[in-house]
């Protein structure tokens, strides 16, 4: 039995159809600002890129602190980085959906499917069935 996920279908008269999974975004979690730039979330991508540079700076300070035996800074860096990643994962698909609506897409349907391609196929099949009626 395949695990069914919920997908929202967005449509634009020029740019076509996009399907977005409802819930946690693993690509946003693992790839952060890169994923955001790919999805044209420019402002968020720049913010997360800045945060990444900030975290790298903190990591350098944490490494220096470890040399003198202080572990608090390393824990702070780990918590900060984890918080940034989890925030991206929890909100990535919501941010992407909101950006599509701002670009003129309309939310057409919510579909239960095993994956993104299956959701798109079900949506297209549903449209064909409506036009045949």
PDB file of C-alpha atoms in Angstrom:
ATOM      1  CA  UNK A   1       0.000   0.000   0.000  1.00  0.00           C
ATOM      2  CA  UNK A   2       1.415   3.342  -1.050  1.00  0.00           C
ATOM      3  CA  UNK A   3       1.386   6.249   1.352  1.00  0.00           C
ATOM      4  CA  UNK A   4      -0.891   8.969   0.019  1.00  0.00           C
ATOM      5  CA  UNK A   5       0.110  12.600   0.346  1.00  0.00           C
ATOM      6  CA  UNK A   6      -1.877  15.767  -0.162  1.00  0.00           C
ATOM      7  CA  UNK A   7      -0.964  18.024  -3.083  1.00  0.00           C
ATOM      8  CA  UNK A   8      -2.318  21.416  -4.080  1.00  0.00           C
ATOM      9  CA  UNK A   9      -2.572  22.150  -7.787  1.00  0.00           C
ATOM     10  CA  UNK A  10      -1.902  25.681  -9.055  1.00  0.00           C
ATOM     11  CA  UNK A  11      -2.531  26.836 -12.621  1.00  0.00           C
ATOM     12  CA  UNK A  12      -1.345  29.812 -14.651  1.00  0.00           C
ATOM     13  CA  UNK A  13      -2.562  30.631 -18.177  1.00  0.00           C
ATOM     14  CA  UNK A  14       1.008  31.021 -19.478  1.00  0.00           C
ATOM     15  CA  UNK A  15       3.262  29.100 -17.083  1.00  0.00           C
ATOM     16  CA  UNK A  16       1.084  26.000 -16.823  1.00  0.00           C
ATOM     17  CA  UNK A  17       0.427  23.809 -13.814  1.00  0.00           C
ATOM     18  CA  UNK A  18       2.425  23.366 -10.581  1.00  0.00           C
ATOM     19  CA  UNK A  19       1.768  20.827  -7.862  1.00  0.00           C
ATOM     20  CA  UNK A  20       2.952  21.454  -4.316  1.00  0.00           C
ATOM     21  CA  UNK A  21       2.942  18.881  -1.538  1.00  0.00           C
ATOM     22  CA  UNK A  22       1.202  20.006   1.630  1.00  0.00           C
ATOM     23  CA  UNK A  23       3.486  19.721   4.644  1.00  0.00           C
ATOM     24  CA  UNK A  24       7.194  19.480   5.312  1.00  0.00           C
ATOM     25  CA  UNK A  25       9.563  20.271   2.418  1.00  0.00           C
ATOM     26  CA  UNK A  26      12.625  18.053   2.538  1.00  0.00           C
ATOM     27  CA  UNK A  27      14.267  19.878  -0.411  1.00  0.00           C
ATOM     28  CA  UNK A  28      13.899  23.203   1.445  1.00  0.00           C
ATOM     29  CA  UNK A  29      15.293  21.564   4.594  1.00  0.00           C
ATOM     30  CA  UNK A  30      18.335  20.035   2.895  1.00  0.00           C
ATOM     31  CA  UNK A  31      19.092  22.687   0.261  1.00  0.00           C
ATOM     32  CA  UNK A  32      17.729  25.877   1.908  1.00  0.00           C
ATOM     33  CA  UNK A  33      18.612  29.003  -0.040  1.00  0.00           C
ATOM     34  CA  UNK A  34      19.493  27.013  -3.186  1.00  0.00           C
ATOM     35  CA  UNK A  35      15.986  25.528  -3.261  1.00  0.00           C
ATOM     36  CA  UNK A  36      14.522  28.991  -2.611  1.00  0.00           C
ATOM     37  CA  UNK A  37      16.395  30.496  -5.559  1.00  0.00           C
ATOM     38  CA  UNK A  38      15.255  27.624  -7.817  1.00  0.00           C
ATOM     39  CA  UNK A  39      11.645  28.308  -6.779  1.00  0.00           C
ATOM     40  CA  UNK A  40      12.184  32.055  -7.390  1.00  0.00           C
ATOM     41  CA  UNK A  41      11.770  32.951  -3.726  1.00  0.00           C
ATOM     42  CA  UNK A  42      14.401  35.662  -4.086  1.00  0.00           C
ATOM     43  CA  UNK A  43      13.899  37.545  -0.826  1.00  0.00           C
ATOM     44  CA  UNK A  44      13.775  34.434   1.322  1.00  0.00           C
ATOM     45  CA  UNK A  45      16.707  32.921  -0.561  1.00  0.00           C
ATOM     46  CA  UNK A  46      18.826  36.012   0.128  1.00  0.00           C
ATOM     47  CA  UNK A  47      17.789  35.996   3.795  1.00  0.00           C
ATOM     48  CA  UNK A  48      18.699  32.324   4.206  1.00  0.00           C
ATOM     49  CA  UNK A  49      21.985  32.819   2.342  1.00  0.00           C
ATOM     50  CA  UNK A  50      22.823  35.676   4.734  1.00  0.00           C
ATOM     51  CA  UNK A  51      21.909  33.454   7.693  1.00  0.00           C
ATOM     52  CA  UNK A  52      24.192  30.741   6.323  1.00  0.00           C
ATOM     53  CA  UNK A  53      27.112  33.205   6.169  1.00  0.00           C
ATOM     54  CA  UNK A  54      26.253  34.359   9.685  1.00  0.00           C
ATOM     55  CA  UNK A  55      26.230  30.777  10.944  1.00  0.00           C
ATOM     56  CA  UNK A  56      29.581  30.096   9.278  1.00  0.00           C
ATOM     57  CA  UNK A  57      30.967  33.133  11.115  1.00  0.00           C
ATOM     58  CA  UNK A  58      29.562  31.850  14.388  1.00  0.00           C
ATOM     59  CA  UNK A  59      31.041  28.446  13.603  1.00  0.00           C
ATOM     60  CA  UNK A  60      34.478  30.025  13.248  1.00  0.00           C
ATOM     61  CA  UNK A  61      34.033  31.668  16.658  1.00  0.00           C
ATOM     62  CA  UNK A  62      32.800  28.360  18.095  1.00  0.00           C
ATOM     63  CA  UNK A  63      35.888  26.578  16.788  1.00  0.00           C
ATOM     64  CA  UNK A  64      38.088  29.167  18.480  1.00  0.00           C
ATOM     65  CA  UNK A  65      36.061  28.786  21.691  1.00  0.00           C
ATOM     66  CA  UNK A  66      36.501  24.996  21.587  1.00  0.00           C
ATOM     67  CA  UNK A  67      40.270  25.454  21.559  1.00  0.00           C
ATOM     68  CA  UNK A  68      40.046  27.131  24.953  1.00  0.00           C
ATOM     69  CA  UNK A  69      37.575  24.561  26.277  1.00  0.00           C
ATOM     70  CA  UNK A  70      34.228  26.388  25.936  1.00  0.00           C
ATOM     71  CA  UNK A  71      31.434  24.239  24.502  1.00  0.00           C
ATOM     72  CA  UNK A  72      28.495  26.663  24.820  1.00  0.00           C
ATOM     73  CA  UNK A  73      29.231  28.446  21.535  1.00  0.00           C
ATOM     74  CA  UNK A  74      29.273  25.180  19.560  1.00  0.00           C
ATOM     75  CA  UNK A  75      25.908  24.210  21.028  1.00  0.00           C
ATOM     76  CA  UNK A  76      24.533  27.662  20.125  1.00  0.00           C
ATOM     77  CA  UNK A  77      25.707  27.281  16.510  1.00  0.00           C
ATOM     78  CA  UNK A  78      24.157  23.806  16.264  1.00  0.00           C
ATOM     79  CA  UNK A  79      20.825  25.028  17.656  1.00  0.00           C
ATOM     80  CA  UNK A  80      20.834  28.091  15.375  1.00  0.00           C
ATOM     81  CA  UNK A  81      21.615  26.049  12.250  1.00  0.00           C
ATOM     82  CA  UNK A  82      19.026  23.391  13.109  1.00  0.00           C
ATOM     83  CA  UNK A  83      16.404  26.085  13.717  1.00  0.00           C
ATOM     84  CA  UNK A  84      17.102  27.671  10.325  1.00  0.00           C
ATOM     85  CA  UNK A  85      16.851  24.306   8.528  1.00  0.00           C
ATOM     86  CA  UNK A  86      13.665  23.241  10.304  1.00  0.00           C
ATOM     87  CA  UNK A  87      12.069  26.627   9.618  1.00  0.00           C
ATOM     88  CA  UNK A  88      12.824  26.221   5.905  1.00  0.00           C
ATOM     89  CA  UNK A  89      11.426  22.684   5.889  1.00  0.00           C
ATOM     90  CA  UNK A  90       8.263  23.550   7.808  1.00  0.00           C
ATOM     91  CA  UNK A  91       7.432  26.643   5.762  1.00  0.00           C
ATOM     92  CA  UNK A  92       9.033  26.036   2.360  1.00  0.00           C
ATOM     93  CA  UNK A  93       5.958  24.707   0.573  1.00  0.00           C
ATOM     94  CA  UNK A  94       3.739  27.411   2.121  1.00  0.00           C
ATOM     95  CA  UNK A  95       6.161  30.110   0.958  1.00  0.00           C
ATOM     96  CA  UNK A  96       6.276  28.612  -2.524  1.00  0.00           C
ATOM     97  CA  UNK A  97       2.464  28.428  -2.738  1.00  0.00           C
ATOM     98  CA  UNK A  98       2.129  32.060  -1.622  1.00  0.00           C
ATOM     99  CA  UNK A  99       4.712  33.126  -4.226  1.00  0.00           C
ATOM    100  CA  UNK A 100       2.805  31.304  -6.979  1.00  0.00           C
ATOM    101  CA  UNK A 101      -0.399  33.113  -6.012  1.00  0.00           C
ATOM    102  CA  UNK A 102       1.457  36.455  -6.164  1.00  0.00           C
ATOM    103  CA  UNK A 103       2.701  35.540  -9.664  1.00  0.00           C
ATOM    104  CA  UNK A 104      -0.841  35.063 -10.935  1.00  0.00           C
ATOM    105  CA  UNK A 105      -1.363  31.345 -10.387  1.00  0.00           C
ATOM    106  CA  UNK A 106      -4.740  30.215  -9.073  1.00  0.00           C
ATOM    107  CA  UNK A 107      -5.293  27.305  -6.740  1.00  0.00           C
ATOM    108  CA  UNK A 108      -7.305  24.804  -8.716  1.00  0.00           C
ATOM    109  CA  UNK A 109      -7.589  21.644  -6.646  1.00  0.00           C
ATOM    110  CA  UNK A 110      -6.357  19.570  -3.723  1.00  0.00           C
ATOM    111  CA  UNK A 111      -5.517  15.969  -4.603  1.00  0.00           C
ATOM    112  CA  UNK A 112      -4.477  12.877  -2.675  1.00  0.00           C
ATOM    113  CA  UNK A 113      -1.732  10.992  -4.519  1.00  0.00           C
ATOM    114  CA  UNK A 114       1.414   8.979  -3.914  1.00  0.00           C
ATOM    115  CA  UNK A 115       3.723  11.550  -5.555  1.00  0.00           C
ATOM    116  CA  UNK A 116       3.821  14.827  -7.475  1.00  0.00           C
ATOM    117  CA  UNK A 117       3.580  13.207 -10.920  1.00  0.00           C
ATOM    118  CA  UNK A 118       0.603  11.082  -9.881  1.00  0.00           C
ATOM    119  CA  UNK A 119      -1.153  14.188  -8.518  1.00  0.00           C
ATOM    120  CA  UNK A 120      -0.614  15.982 -11.813  1.00  0.00           C
ATOM    121  CA  UNK A 121      -1.889  12.967 -13.787  1.00  0.00           C
ATOM    122  CA  UNK A 122      -5.010  12.761 -11.600  1.00  0.00           C
ATOM    123  CA  UNK A 123      -5.640  16.486 -12.102  1.00  0.00           C
ATOM    124  CA  UNK A 124      -5.290  16.225 -15.896  1.00  0.00           C
ATOM    125  CA  UNK A 125      -7.531  13.141 -15.947  1.00  0.00           C
ATOM    126  CA  UNK A 126     -10.145  14.996 -13.878  1.00  0.00           C
ATOM    127  CA  UNK A 127     -10.045  17.925 -16.326  1.00  0.00           C
ATOM    128  CA  UNK A 128     -10.531  15.570 -19.285  1.00  0.00           C
ATOM    129  CA  UNK A 129     -13.474  13.893 -17.568  1.00  0.00           C
ATOM    130  CA  UNK A 130     -15.100  17.300 -16.950  1.00  0.00           C
ATOM    131  CA  UNK A 131     -14.704  18.317 -20.595  1.00  0.00           C
ATOM    132  CA  UNK A 132     -16.187  15.011 -21.824  1.00  0.00           C
ATOM    133  CA  UNK A 133     -19.346  15.528 -19.760  1.00  0.00           C
TER     134      UNK A 133
END
